[in-house]
mmCIF file of C-alpha atoms in Angstrom:
data_model
loop_
_atom_site.group_PDB
_atom_site.id
_atom_site.type_symbol
_atom_site.label_atom_id
_atom_site.label_comp_id
_atom_site.label_asym_id
_atom_site.label_seq_id
_atom_site.Cartn_x
_atom_site.Cartn_y
_atom_site.Cartn_z
ATOM 1 C CA UNK A 184 0.069 -0.011 0.074
ATOM 2 C CA UNK A 185 2.920 2.519 0.752
ATOM 3 C CA UNK A 186 4.530 1.761 -2.837
ATOM 4 C CA UNK A 187 1.172 2.541 -4.256
ATOM 5 C CA UNK A 188 0.720 5.921 -2.340
ATOM 6 C CA UNK A 189 4.651 6.671 -3.123
ATOM 7 C CA UNK A 190 4.441 6.013 -6.923
ATOM 8 C CA UNK A 191 0.928 8.398 -6.865
ATOM 9 C CA UNK A 192 3.065 11.032 -5.475
ATOM 10 C CA UNK A 193 5.941 10.900 -7.448
ATOM 11 C CA UNK A 194 3.708 11.090 -10.959
ATOM 12 C CA UNK A 195 1.855 13.928 -9.305
ATOM 13 C CA UNK A 196 5.298 15.622 -8.200
ATOM 14 C CA UNK A 197 6.686 14.983 -11.745
ATOM 15 C CA UNK A 198 3.804 16.177 -13.615
ATOM 16 C CA UNK A 199 3.773 19.235 -11.943
ATOM 17 C CA UNK A 200 6.989 20.301 -12.373
ATOM 18 C CA UNK A 201 7.100 19.687 -16.089
ATOM 19 C CA UNK A 202 6.293 22.455 -18.403
ATOM 20 C CA UNK A 203 4.192 20.397 -20.480
ATOM 21 C CA UNK A 204 1.333 22.804 -21.809
ATOM 22 C CA UNK A 205 -2.179 21.488 -22.120
ATOM 23 C CA UNK A 206 -2.979 22.037 -25.590
ATOM 24 C CA UNK A 207 -6.140 19.469 -26.043
ATOM 25 C CA UNK A 208 -9.623 21.695 -26.328
ATOM 26 C CA UNK A 209 -11.642 18.801 -24.468
ATOM 27 C CA UNK A 210 -10.380 16.625 -21.844
ATOM 28 C CA UNK A 211 -12.053 13.517 -22.744
ATOM 29 C CA UNK A 212 -13.324 12.647 -26.640
ATOM 30 C CA UNK A 213 -14.248 9.837 -28.813
ATOM 31 C CA UNK A 214 -11.185 7.995 -29.550
ATOM 32 C CA UNK A 215 -9.660 8.657 -26.208
ATOM 33 C CA UNK A 216 -8.552 6.076 -23.675
ATOM 34 C CA UNK A 217 -7.992 6.302 -20.211
ATOM 35 C CA UNK A 218 -6.318 3.898 -17.510
ATOM 36 C CA UNK A 219 -6.770 4.642 -13.609
ATOM 37 C CA UNK A 220 -6.063 3.398 -10.305
ATOM 38 C CA UNK A 221 -7.719 4.729 -7.112
ATOM 39 C CA UNK A 222 -8.124 4.019 -3.608
ATOM 40 C CA UNK A 223 -11.262 4.696 -1.684
ATOM 41 C CA UNK A 224 -13.122 3.990 1.555
ATOM 42 C CA UNK A 225 -16.553 2.145 2.170
ATOM 43 C CA UNK A 226 -17.805 4.061 5.066
ATOM 44 C CA UNK A 227 -19.656 2.079 7.715
ATOM 45 C CA UNK A 228 -19.087 0.821 11.370
ATOM 46 C CA UNK A 229 -15.456 0.093 10.514
ATOM 47 C CA UNK A 230 -14.602 2.223 7.303
ATOM 48 C CA UNK A 231 -12.581 -0.289 5.280
ATOM 49 C CA UNK A 232 -10.535 0.447 2.272
ATOM 50 C CA UNK A 233 -10.801 -0.647 -1.136
ATOM 51 C CA UNK A 234 -8.637 -0.628 -4.367
ATOM 52 C CA UNK A 235 -9.657 -0.598 -8.203
ATOM 53 C CA UNK A 236 -8.461 0.008 -11.391
ATOM 54 C CA UNK A 237 -10.064 0.609 -14.895
ATOM 55 C CA UNK A 238 -9.903 1.201 -18.324
ATOM 56 C CA UNK A 239 -12.221 3.570 -20.675
ATOM 57 C CA UNK A 240 -12.495 4.284 -24.141
ATOM 58 C CA UNK A 241 -14.240 7.269 -25.701
ATOM 59 C CA UNK A 242 -17.097 5.589 -27.567
ATOM 60 C CA UNK A 243 -18.774 8.612 -29.218
ATOM 61 C CA UNK A 244 -19.844 12.123 -29.233
ATOM 62 C CA UNK A 245 -23.122 12.924 -27.651
ATOM 63 C CA UNK A 246 -25.232 15.928 -28.052
ATOM 64 C CA UNK A 247 -22.185 18.454 -27.614
ATOM 65 C CA UNK A 248 -18.723 18.763 -28.208
ATOM 66 C CA UNK A 249 -18.216 18.792 -24.631
ATOM 67 C CA UNK A 250 -20.076 15.591 -23.891
ATOM 68 C CA UNK A 251 -18.771 12.226 -24.686
ATOM 69 C CA UNK A 252 -20.031 8.436 -23.926
ATOM 70 C CA UNK A 253 -17.202 6.319 -22.515
ATOM 71 C CA UNK A 254 -17.131 2.568 -21.947
ATOM 72 C CA UNK A 255 -14.349 0.261 -20.563
ATOM 73 C CA UNK A 256 -13.982 -2.226 -17.690
ATOM 74 C CA UNK A 257 -12.769 -2.166 -14.040
ATOM 75 C CA UNK A 258 -11.674 -4.413 -11.210
ATOM 76 C CA UNK A 259 -11.125 -4.146 -7.461
ATOM 77 C CA UNK A 260 -10.293 -5.780 -4.485
ATOM 78 C CA UNK A 261 -11.893 -5.035 -0.982
ATOM 79 C CA UNK A 262 -10.847 -7.340 2.328
ATOM 80 C CA UNK A 263 -13.195 -7.302 5.672
ATOM 81 C CA UNK A 264 -12.901 -9.019 8.720
ATOM 82 C CA UNK A 265 -16.078 -10.424 9.860
ATOM 83 C CA UNK A 266 -15.237 -11.626 13.564
ATOM 84 C CA UNK A 267 -12.697 -14.170 13.312
ATOM 85 C CA UNK A 268 -13.682 -14.704 9.512
ATOM 86 C CA UNK A 269 -11.493 -12.986 6.586
ATOM 87 C CA UNK A 270 -13.681 -12.262 3.456
ATOM 88 C CA UNK A 271 -11.968 -11.058 0.476
ATOM 89 C CA UNK A 272 -13.857 -9.488 -2.182
ATOM 90 C CA UNK A 273 -13.058 -9.531 -5.999
ATOM 91 C CA UNK A 274 -15.053 -7.156 -8.093
ATOM 92 C CA UNK A 275 -14.997 -7.089 -12.112
ATOM 93 C CA UNK A 276 -17.309 -5.627 -14.383
ATOM 94 C CA UNK A 277 -18.221 -3.005 -16.923
ATOM 95 C CA UNK A 278 -18.331 0.691 -16.809
ATOM 96 C CA UNK A 279 -20.456 3.083 -18.525
ATOM 97 C CA UNK A 280 -19.897 6.984 -18.245
ATOM 98 C CA UNK A 281 -21.144 10.045 -19.469
ATOM 99 C CA UNK A 282 -18.508 12.941 -19.624
ATOM 100 C CA UNK A 283 -19.172 16.451 -19.753
ATOM 101 C CA UNK A 284 -16.620 19.281 -19.591
ATOM 102 C CA UNK A 285 -17.562 22.412 -17.609
ATOM 103 C CA UNK A 286 -14.213 24.421 -17.393
ATOM 104 C CA UNK A 287 -10.785 23.734 -19.008
ATOM 105 C CA UNK A 288 -8.988 20.777 -17.998
ATOM 106 C CA UNK A 289 -11.909 19.577 -15.690
ATOM 107 C CA UNK A 290 -13.881 16.585 -16.548
ATOM 108 C CA UNK A 291 -16.846 15.636 -14.833
ATOM 109 C CA UNK A 292 -18.712 12.112 -15.442
ATOM 110 C CA UNK A 293 -21.569 10.338 -13.958
ATOM 111 C CA UNK A 294 -22.061 6.421 -14.730
ATOM 112 C CA UNK A 295 -22.917 2.951 -13.784
ATOM 113 C CA UNK A 296 -21.254 -0.251 -13.053
ATOM 114 C CA UNK A 297 -22.721 -3.541 -13.489
ATOM 115 C CA UNK A 298 -20.227 -5.976 -12.154
ATOM 116 C CA UNK A 299 -20.022 -9.260 -10.409
ATOM 117 C CA UNK A 300 -18.767 -9.456 -6.623
ATOM 118 C CA UNK A 301 -16.774 -12.585 -6.042
ATOM 119 C CA UNK A 302 -16.584 -13.384 -2.271
ATOM 120 C CA UNK A 303 -14.185 -15.665 -0.946
ATOM 121 C CA UNK A 304 -14.140 -16.734 2.901
ATOM 122 C CA UNK A 305 -11.619 -18.528 4.734
ATOM 123 C CA UNK A 306 -14.137 -21.042 6.620
ATOM 124 C CA UNK A 307 -17.360 -20.585 5.005
ATOM 125 C CA UNK A 308 -18.579 -21.149 1.310
ATOM 126 C CA UNK A 309 -17.363 -18.886 -1.484
ATOM 127 C CA UNK A 310 -20.109 -17.146 -3.734
ATOM 128 C CA UNK A 311 -20.475 -14.624 -6.306
ATOM 129 C CA UNK A 312 -23.559 -12.043 -6.786
ATOM 130 C CA UNK A 313 -24.447 -9.352 -9.534
ATOM 131 C CA UNK A 314 -24.431 -6.004 -8.593
ATOM 132 C CA UNK A 315 -24.937 -2.439 -9.973
ATOM 133 C CA UNK A 316 -23.052 0.709 -8.898
ATOM 134 C CA UNK A 317 -23.639 4.004 -9.527
ATOM 135 C CA UNK A 318 -21.072 6.878 -9.421
ATOM 136 C CA UNK A 319 -20.044 10.635 -9.955
ATOM 137 C CA UNK A 320 -16.595 12.379 -10.260
ATOM 138 C CA UNK A 321 -14.643 14.688 -11.509
ATOM 139 C CA UNK A 322 -11.148 14.489 -12.903
ATOM 140 C CA UNK A 323 -8.357 17.577 -13.274
ATOM 141 C CA UNK A 324 -5.713 17.113 -15.889
ATOM 142 C CA UNK A 325 -2.415 18.395 -14.679
ATOM 143 C CA UNK A 326 -0.988 17.872 -17.783
ATOM 144 C CA UNK A 327 -2.330 16.638 -21.246
ATOM 145 C CA UNK A 328 -2.296 13.056 -20.089
ATOM 146 C CA UNK A 329 -2.012 12.903 -16.248
ATOM 147 C CA UNK A 330 -5.246 13.593 -14.186
ATOM 148 C CA UNK A 331 -6.231 13.426 -10.505
ATOM 149 C CA UNK A 332 -9.911 12.442 -9.796
ATOM 150 C CA UNK A 333 -12.069 12.146 -6.823
ATOM 151 C CA UNK A 334 -15.451 9.934 -6.921
ATOM 152 C CA UNK A 335 -18.476 9.176 -4.808
ATOM 153 C CA UNK A 336 -20.232 5.662 -5.494
ATOM 154 C CA UNK A 337 -22.586 3.188 -4.088
ATOM 155 C CA UNK A 338 -20.131 0.513 -4.505
ATOM 156 C CA UNK A 339 -17.412 -0.853 -2.229
ATOM 157 C CA UNK A 340 -15.535 2.755 -2.623
ATOM 158 C CA UNK A 341 -18.356 5.131 -1.045
ATOM 159 C CA UNK A 342 -15.688 7.767 -1.818
ATOM 160 C CA UNK A 343 -12.173 7.436 -3.719
ATOM 161 C CA UNK A 344 -9.399 9.334 -5.223
ATOM 162 C CA UNK A 345 -6.783 8.408 -7.540
ATOM 163 C CA UNK A 346 -4.642 9.116 -10.829
ATOM 164 C CA UNK A 347 -5.660 8.544 -14.552
ATOM 165 C CA UNK A 348 -3.169 8.604 -17.372
ATOM 166 C CA UNK A 349 -5.088 9.425 -20.875
ATOM 167 C CA UNK A 350 -3.758 8.502 -24.262
#
């Protein structure tokens, strides 16, 4: 976990000292790709953390130039202690977003995440279930390719933040 935080801080520091100029008109367009890594917290009695990663592709322009439909995949990991039992949850799913740029370098988005949660237990039977999460977020681009984002979700990451790379 410390390595993940260190790498994230290193990338942010590197991008802020670089003299790269932001020359794209829109932050996320048809044909763009994003990869990202985030860490978040599930609020509740014990506020557990979850880690996830995603890939997204700009599928099509919607009703305005500033509005784009994106689709991709994501995966995550969540661990919880239930008394003496250890529960691990692996999340795999599809991610669909509507992106809208209100300001330069700032991409807002909302979407759905249909997915499967695969739950493993140390003593009990393993199980899998279908789930549907909703999320909203905002991403600020430090450079043409590197952005930081914050997101609120109904999933295992109620509130999360991370870095993304656009190419």
